[in-house]
PDB file of N, CA and C in Angstrom:
ATOM      1  N   MET U   1       0.778  -1.059  -0.070  1.00  0.00           N
ATOM      2  CA  MET U   1       0.132   0.054  -0.029  1.00  0.00           C
ATOM      3  C   MET U   1       0.914   1.227  -0.047  1.00  0.00           C
ATOM      4  N   GLY U   2       0.610   2.212  -0.951  1.00  0.00           N
ATOM      5  CA  GLY U   2       1.517   3.337  -1.085  1.00  0.00           C
ATOM      6  C   GLY U   2       0.952   4.439  -0.201  1.00  0.00           C
ATOM      7  N   LYS U   3       1.989   5.520  -0.144  1.00  0.00           N
ATOM      8  CA  LYS U   3       1.660   6.645   0.685  1.00  0.00           C
ATOM      9  C   LYS U   3       0.761   7.576  -0.057  1.00  0.00           C
ATOM     10  N   THR U   4      -0.222   8.210   0.662  1.00  0.00           N
ATOM     11  CA  THR U   4      -1.161   9.287  -0.026  1.00  0.00           C
ATOM     12  C   THR U   4      -0.362  10.595   0.117  1.00  0.00           C
ATOM     13  N   ARG U   5      -0.287  11.299  -0.850  1.00  0.00           N
ATOM     14  CA  ARG U   5       0.182  12.635  -0.979  1.00  0.00           C
ATOM     15  C   ARG U   5      -0.824  13.579  -1.258  1.00  0.00           C
ATOM     16  N   GLY U   6      -1.027  14.794  -0.612  1.00  0.00           N
ATOM     17  CA  GLY U   6      -1.875  15.799  -1.011  1.00  0.00           C
ATOM     18  C   GLY U   6      -1.401  17.080  -1.278  1.00  0.00           C
ATOM     19  N   ALA U   7      -2.148  17.933  -1.995  1.00  0.00           N
ATOM     20  CA  ALA U   7      -1.883  19.279  -2.296  1.00  0.00           C
ATOM     21  C   ALA U   7      -3.135  20.156  -2.048  1.00  0.00           C
ATOM     22  N   ILE U   8      -3.051  21.340  -1.699  1.00  0.00           N
ATOM     23  CA  ILE U   8      -4.350  22.263  -1.804  1.00  0.00           C
ATOM     24  C   ILE U   8      -4.055  23.373  -2.786  1.00  0.00           C
ATOM     25  N   VAL U   9      -5.284  23.752  -3.288  1.00  0.00           N
ATOM     26  CA  VAL U   9      -5.314  24.897  -4.122  1.00  0.00           C
ATOM     27  C   VAL U   9      -6.220  25.826  -3.688  1.00  0.00           C
ATOM     28  N   VAL U  10      -5.749  27.099  -3.232  1.00  0.00           N
ATOM     29  CA  VAL U  10      -6.718  28.267  -2.628  1.00  0.00           C
ATOM     30  C   VAL U  10      -7.018  29.043  -3.671  1.00  0.00           C
ATOM     31  N   ASP U  11      -8.348  29.282  -3.769  1.00  0.00           N
ATOM     32  CA  ASP U  11      -8.864  30.413  -4.630  1.00  0.00           C
ATOM     33  C   ASP U  11      -8.513  31.718  -3.795  1.00  0.00           C
ATOM     34  N   THR U  12      -7.450  32.325  -4.069  1.00  0.00           N
ATOM     35  CA  THR U  12      -6.691  33.462  -3.348  1.00  0.00           C
ATOM     36  C   THR U  12      -7.737  34.677  -3.355  1.00  0.00           C
ATOM     37  N   GLU U  13      -8.420  34.892  -4.559  1.00  0.00           N
ATOM     38  CA  GLU U  13      -9.399  36.027  -4.430  1.00  0.00           C
ATOM     39  C   GLU U  13     -10.568  35.918  -3.581  1.00  0.00           C
ATOM     40  N   ARG U  14     -10.965  34.711  -3.167  1.00  0.00           N
ATOM     41  CA  ARG U  14     -12.145  34.339  -2.335  1.00  0.00           C
ATOM     42  C   ARG U  14     -11.642  34.209  -0.817  1.00  0.00           C
ATOM     43  N   CYS U  15     -10.429  34.049  -0.569  1.00  0.00           N
ATOM     44  CA  CYS U  15      -9.826  33.761   0.727  1.00  0.00           C
ATOM     45  C   CYS U  15      -9.836  35.062   1.483  1.00  0.00           C
ATOM     46  N   LYS U  16     -10.453  35.043   2.629  1.00  0.00           N
ATOM     47  CA  LYS U  16     -10.421  36.282   3.436  1.00  0.00           C
ATOM     48  C   LYS U  16      -9.431  36.276   4.643  1.00  0.00           C
ATOM     49  N   GLY U  17      -8.602  35.299   4.564  1.00  0.00           N
ATOM     50  CA  GLY U  17      -7.624  35.225   5.755  1.00  0.00           C
ATOM     51  C   GLY U  17      -7.878  34.994   7.071  1.00  0.00           C
ATOM     52  N   CYS U  18      -9.095  34.312   7.191  1.00  0.00           N
ATOM     53  CA  CYS U  18      -9.635  34.119   8.640  1.00  0.00           C
ATOM     54  C   CYS U  18      -8.616  33.205   9.501  1.00  0.00           C
ATOM     55  N   GLY U  19      -7.768  32.230   8.771  1.00  0.00           N
ATOM     56  CA  GLY U  19      -6.906  31.423   9.487  1.00  0.00           C
ATOM     57  C   GLY U  19      -7.391  30.181  10.101  1.00  0.00           C
ATOM     58  N   LEU U  20      -8.786  29.802   9.992  1.00  0.00           N
ATOM     59  CA  LEU U  20      -9.190  28.511  10.281  1.00  0.00           C
ATOM     60  C   LEU U  20      -8.502  27.334   9.607  1.00  0.00           C
ATOM     61  N   CYS U  21      -8.012  27.415   8.525  1.00  0.00           N
ATOM     62  CA  CYS U  21      -7.309  26.422   7.778  1.00  0.00           C
ATOM     63  C   CYS U  21      -5.953  26.105   8.513  1.00  0.00           C
ATOM     64  N   VAL U  22      -5.287  27.323   8.951  1.00  0.00           N
ATOM     65  CA  VAL U  22      -4.126  27.209   9.476  1.00  0.00           C
ATOM     66  C   VAL U  22      -4.066  26.397  10.946  1.00  0.00           C
ATOM     67  N   VAL U  23      -5.172  26.714  11.598  1.00  0.00           N
ATOM     68  CA  VAL U  23      -5.366  26.021  12.886  1.00  0.00           C
ATOM     69  C   VAL U  23      -5.713  24.558  12.723  1.00  0.00           C
ATOM     70  N   ALA U  24      -6.638  24.184  11.591  1.00  0.00           N
ATOM     71  CA  ALA U  24      -7.149  23.071  11.447  1.00  0.00           C
ATOM     72  C   ALA U  24      -6.129  21.875  10.886  1.00  0.00           C
ATOM     73  N   CYS U  25      -5.209  22.384  10.208  1.00  0.00           N
ATOM     74  CA  CYS U  25      -4.061  21.629   9.597  1.00  0.00           C
ATOM     75  C   CYS U  25      -3.290  20.922  10.678  1.00  0.00           C
ATOM     76  N   PRO U  26      -3.447  19.379  10.752  1.00  0.00           N
ATOM     77  CA  PRO U  26      -2.833  18.620  11.720  1.00  0.00           C
ATOM     78  C   PRO U  26      -1.211  18.654  11.605  1.00  0.00           C
ATOM     79  N   LEU U  27      -0.726  18.899  10.382  1.00  0.00           N
ATOM     80  CA  LEU U  27       0.594  18.781   9.990  1.00  0.00           C
ATOM     81  C   LEU U  27       1.387  20.299   9.974  1.00  0.00           C
ATOM     82  N   HIS U  28       0.541  21.249  10.214  1.00  0.00           N
ATOM     83  CA  HIS U  28       0.908  22.648  10.310  1.00  0.00           C
ATOM     84  C   HIS U  28       1.768  23.118   9.142  1.00  0.00           C
ATOM     85  N   ILE U  29       1.317  22.878   7.809  1.00  0.00           N
ATOM     86  CA  ILE U  29       1.858  23.196   6.698  1.00  0.00           C
ATOM     87  C   ILE U  29       1.194  24.370   5.869  1.00  0.00           C
ATOM     88  N   ILE U  30       0.172  24.973   6.580  1.00  0.00           N
ATOM     89  CA  ILE U  30      -0.658  26.034   5.966  1.00  0.00           C
ATOM     90  C   ILE U  30      -0.283  27.309   6.731  1.00  0.00           C
ATOM     91  N   HIS U  31      -0.060  28.381   5.994  1.00  0.00           N
ATOM     92  CA  HIS U  31       0.176  29.587   6.814  1.00  0.00           C
ATOM     93  C   HIS U  31      -0.512  30.840   5.904  1.00  0.00           C
ATOM     94  N   LEU U  32      -0.698  32.033   6.517  1.00  0.00           N
ATOM     95  CA  LEU U  32      -1.305  33.040   5.745  1.00  0.00           C
ATOM     96  C   LEU U  32      -0.076  33.773   5.050  1.00  0.00           C
ATOM     97  N   ALA U  33      -0.234  34.171   3.912  1.00  0.00           N
ATOM     98  CA  ALA U  33       0.799  34.937   3.117  1.00  0.00           C
ATOM     99  C   ALA U  33       1.224  36.268   3.919  1.00  0.00           C
ATOM    100  N   GLU U  34       2.519  36.477   4.116  1.00  0.00           N
ATOM    101  CA  GLU U  34       2.932  37.512   4.985  1.00  0.00           C
ATOM    102  C   GLU U  34       3.090  38.792   3.966  1.00  0.00           C
ATOM    103  N   LYS U  35       3.596  38.712   2.777  1.00  0.00           N
ATOM    104  CA  LYS U  35       3.954  39.791   2.018  1.00  0.00           C
ATOM    105  C   LYS U  35       2.900  40.018   0.897  1.00  0.00           C
ATOM    106  N   SER U  36       1.875  39.137   0.740  1.00  0.00           N
ATOM    107  CA  SER U  36       0.948  39.235  -0.427  1.00  0.00           C
ATOM    108  C   SER U  36      -0.401  39.529   0.109  1.00  0.00           C
ATOM    109  N   VAL U  37      -1.325  39.983  -0.550  1.00  0.00           N
ATOM    110  CA  VAL U  37      -2.736  40.410  -0.502  1.00  0.00           C
ATOM    111  C   VAL U  37      -3.524  40.084  -1.596  1.00  0.00           C
ATOM    112  N   ASN U  38      -4.680  39.652  -1.434  1.00  0.00           N
ATOM    113  CA  ASN U  38      -5.466  39.636  -2.734  1.00  0.00           C
ATOM    114  C   ASN U  38      -6.248  40.963  -3.125  1.00  0.00           C
ATOM    115  N   MET U  39      -7.150  41.027  -4.057  1.00  0.00           N
ATOM    116  CA  MET U  39      -7.665  42.281  -4.628  1.00  0.00           C
ATOM    117  C   MET U  39      -8.502  42.904  -3.345  1.00  0.00           C
ATOM    118  N   LYS U  40      -9.002  42.220  -2.408  1.00  0.00           N
ATOM    119  CA  LYS U  40      -9.679  42.759  -1.292  1.00  0.00           C
ATOM    120  C   LYS U  40      -8.741  43.149  -0.201  1.00  0.00           C
ATOM    121  N   GLY U  41      -7.532  43.036  -0.243  1.00  0.00           N
ATOM    122  CA  GLY U  41      -6.644  43.398   0.742  1.00  0.00           C
ATOM    123  C   GLY U  41      -6.295  42.353   1.933  1.00  0.00           C
ATOM    124  N   TYR U  42      -6.762  41.150   1.667  1.00  0.00           N
ATOM    125  CA  TYR U  42      -6.624  40.082   2.800  1.00  0.00           C
ATOM    126  C   TYR U  42      -5.384  39.425   2.303  1.00  0.00           C
ATOM    127  N   SER U  43      -4.644  38.932   3.417  1.00  0.00           N
ATOM    128  CA  SER U  43      -3.675  37.877   3.357  1.00  0.00           C
ATOM    129  C   SER U  43      -4.459  36.511   3.137  1.00  0.00           C
ATOM    130  N   TYR U  44      -4.057  35.728   2.320  1.00  0.00           N
ATOM    131  CA  TYR U  44      -4.620  34.422   1.805  1.00  0.00           C
ATOM    132  C   TYR U  44      -3.800  33.259   2.255  1.00  0.00           C
ATOM    133  N   ALA U  45      -4.359  32.163   2.486  1.00  0.00           N
ATOM    134  CA  ALA U  45      -3.801  30.793   2.892  1.00  0.00           C
ATOM    135  C   ALA U  45      -2.859  30.308   1.871  1.00  0.00           C
ATOM    136  N   VAL U  46      -1.636  29.730   2.132  1.00  0.00           N
ATOM    137  CA  VAL U  46      -0.757  29.198   1.359  1.00  0.00           C
ATOM    138  C   VAL U  46      -0.105  27.938   1.936  1.00  0.00           C
ATOM    139  N   GLN U  47       0.055  26.961   1.090  1.00  0.00           N
ATOM    140  CA  GLN U  47       0.628  25.717   1.678  1.00  0.00           C
ATOM    141  C   GLN U  47       2.152  25.850   1.525  1.00  0.00           C
ATOM    142  N   GLU U  48       2.845  25.755   2.699  1.00  0.00           N
ATOM    143  CA  GLU U  48       4.258  25.957   2.662  1.00  0.00           C
ATOM    144  C   GLU U  48       5.191  24.826   2.355  1.00  0.00           C
ATOM    145  N   ASP U  49       4.755  23.556   2.736  1.00  0.00           N
ATOM    146  CA  ASP U  49       5.610  22.407   2.527  1.00  0.00           C
ATOM    147  C   ASP U  49       4.902  21.425   1.629  1.00  0.00           C
ATOM    148  N   TRP U  50       5.338  21.342   0.286  1.00  0.00           N
ATOM    149  CA  TRP U  50       4.658  20.668  -0.857  1.00  0.00           C
ATOM    150  C   TRP U  50       4.958  19.298  -0.653  1.00  0.00           C
ATOM    151  N   THR U  51       5.701  18.807   0.279  1.00  0.00           N
ATOM    152  CA  THR U  51       6.053  17.240   0.466  1.00  0.00           C
ATOM    153  C   THR U  51       5.417  16.585   1.611  1.00  0.00           C
ATOM    154  N   SER U  52       4.883  17.368   2.432  1.00  0.00           N
ATOM    155  CA  SER U  52       4.208  16.833   3.766  1.00  0.00           C
ATOM    156  C   SER U  52       2.702  16.625   3.758  1.00  0.00           C
ATOM    157  N   CYS U  53       2.095  17.246   2.920  1.00  0.00           N
ATOM    158  CA  CYS U  53       0.467  17.261   2.916  1.00  0.00           C
ATOM    159  C   CYS U  53       0.166  15.719   2.727  1.00  0.00           C
ATOM    160  N   ASN U  54      -0.885  15.324   3.389  1.00  0.00           N
ATOM    161  CA  ASN U  54      -1.404  13.895   3.329  1.00  0.00           C
ATOM    162  C   ASN U  54      -2.848  13.880   2.674  1.00  0.00           C
ATOM    163  N   GLY U  55      -3.386  15.149   2.267  1.00  0.00           N
ATOM    164  CA  GLY U  55      -4.651  15.118   1.669  1.00  0.00           C
ATOM    165  C   GLY U  55      -5.886  14.800   2.691  1.00  0.00           C
ATOM    166  N   CYS U  56      -5.705  15.260   4.058  1.00  0.00           N
ATOM    167  CA  CYS U  56      -6.647  14.884   4.993  1.00  0.00           C
ATOM    168  C   CYS U  56      -7.961  15.596   4.669  1.00  0.00           C
ATOM    169  N   THR U  57      -7.909  16.729   4.092  1.00  0.00           N
ATOM    170  CA  THR U  57      -9.001  17.717   3.859  1.00  0.00           C
ATOM    171  C   THR U  57      -9.570  18.505   5.081  1.00  0.00           C
ATOM    172  N   SER U  58      -8.884  18.493   6.093  1.00  0.00           N
ATOM    173  CA  SER U  58      -9.245  19.240   7.323  1.00  0.00           C
ATOM    174  C   SER U  58      -9.363  20.765   6.960  1.00  0.00           C
ATOM    175  N   CYS U  59      -8.433  21.314   6.251  1.00  0.00           N
ATOM    176  CA  CYS U  59      -8.427  22.666   5.842  1.00  0.00           C
ATOM    177  C   CYS U  59      -9.758  23.001   5.033  1.00  0.00           C
ATOM    178  N   ALA U  60     -10.211  22.249   4.014  1.00  0.00           N
ATOM    179  CA  ALA U  60     -11.163  22.492   3.213  1.00  0.00           C
ATOM    180  C   ALA U  60     -12.412  22.359   4.039  1.00  0.00           C
ATOM    181  N   ILE U  61     -12.637  21.424   4.978  1.00  0.00           N
ATOM    182  CA  ILE U  61     -13.738  21.253   5.730  1.00  0.00           C
ATOM    183  C   ILE U  61     -14.239  22.501   6.592  1.00  0.00           C
ATOM    184  N   VAL U  62     -13.108  23.086   6.987  1.00  0.00           N
ATOM    185  CA  VAL U  62     -13.398  24.362   8.068  1.00  0.00           C
ATOM    186  C   VAL U  62     -13.427  25.668   7.326  1.00  0.00           C
ATOM    187  N   CYS U  63     -13.044  25.625   6.042  1.00  0.00           N
ATOM    188  CA  CYS U  63     -13.062  26.730   5.460  1.00  0.00           C
ATOM    189  C   CYS U  63     -14.570  27.368   5.118  1.00  0.00           C
ATOM    190  N   PRO U  64     -14.895  28.538   5.883  1.00  0.00           N
ATOM    191  CA  PRO U  64     -16.275  28.925   5.622  1.00  0.00           C
ATOM    192  C   PRO U  64     -16.664  29.601   4.325  1.00  0.00           C
ATOM    193  N   ASP U  65     -15.658  29.785   3.516  1.00  0.00           N
ATOM    194  CA  ASP U  65     -15.844  30.449   1.994  1.00  0.00           C
ATOM    195  C   ASP U  65     -15.747  29.335   1.058  1.00  0.00           C
ATOM    196  N   GLY U  66     -15.469  28.077   1.392  1.00  0.00           N
ATOM    197  CA  GLY U  66     -15.296  27.096   0.311  1.00  0.00           C
ATOM    198  C   GLY U  66     -14.206  27.412  -0.778  1.00  0.00           C
ATOM    199  N   CYS U  67     -13.084  27.991  -0.282  1.00  0.00           N
ATOM    200  CA  CYS U  67     -12.124  28.416  -1.376  1.00  0.00           C
ATOM    201  C   CYS U  67     -10.908  27.447  -1.139  1.00  0.00           C
ATOM    202  N   ILE U  68     -10.893  26.246  -0.572  1.00  0.00           N
ATOM    203  CA  ILE U  68      -9.718  25.358  -0.764  1.00  0.00           C
ATOM    204  C   ILE U  68     -10.145  24.136  -1.258  1.00  0.00           C
ATOM    205  N   SER U  69      -9.448  23.751  -2.209  1.00  0.00           N
ATOM    206  CA  SER U  69      -9.674  22.293  -2.875  1.00  0.00           C
ATOM    207  C   SER U  69      -8.537  21.584  -2.425  1.00  0.00           C
ATOM    208  N   VAL U  70      -8.630  20.265  -2.219  1.00  0.00           N
ATOM    209  CA  VAL U  70      -7.640  19.266  -1.803  1.00  0.00           C
ATOM    210  C   VAL U  70      -7.595  18.196  -2.817  1.00  0.00           C
ATOM    211  N   TYR U  71      -6.418  17.987  -3.346  1.00  0.00           N
ATOM    212  CA  TYR U  71      -6.148  16.976  -4.392  1.00  0.00           C
ATOM    213  C   TYR U  71      -5.264  15.842  -3.726  1.00  0.00           C
ATOM    214  N   ARG U  72      -5.459  14.663  -4.055  1.00  0.00           N
ATOM    215  CA  ARG U  72      -4.721  13.578  -3.590  1.00  0.00           C
ATOM    216  C   ARG U  72      -4.191  12.607  -4.557  1.00  0.00           C
ATOM    217  N   THR U  73      -2.924  12.093  -4.425  1.00  0.00           N
ATOM    218  CA  THR U  73      -2.406  11.004  -5.233  1.00  0.00           C
ATOM    219  C   THR U  73      -1.866   9.873  -4.438  1.00  0.00           C
ATOM    220  N   LYS U  74      -1.831   8.757  -4.893  1.00  0.00           N
ATOM    221  CA  LYS U  74      -1.181   7.613  -4.335  1.00  0.00           C
ATOM    222  C   LYS U  74       0.141   7.432  -4.787  1.00  0.00           C
ATOM    223  N   GLU U  75       1.185   7.092  -4.052  1.00  0.00           N
ATOM    224  CA  GLU U  75       2.382   6.742  -4.452  1.00  0.00           C
ATOM    225  C   GLU U  75       2.623   5.306  -4.422  1.00  0.00           C
ATOM    226  N   ALA U  76       3.331   4.797  -5.400  1.00  0.00           N
ATOM    227  CA  ALA U  76       3.376   3.211  -5.367  1.00  0.00           C
ATOM    228  C   ALA U  76       4.437   2.862  -4.253  1.00  0.00           C
TER     229      ALA U  76
END
């Protein structure tokens, strides 16, 4: 059985930077952008470590705006 890897895609223009996904991530690999803002002036969520995400979907579940999509792949 292979390891499951995940990646998130954030709709940065819809993200309001509430930080719920940052708190919900069990691996602590999501943070709010420090030097970038969207068109509304909000810092948005970004995945900082592209090798550690396991695709658990905790971040997408707690996102009140539904702007996080999680993709999973299985490695052999």
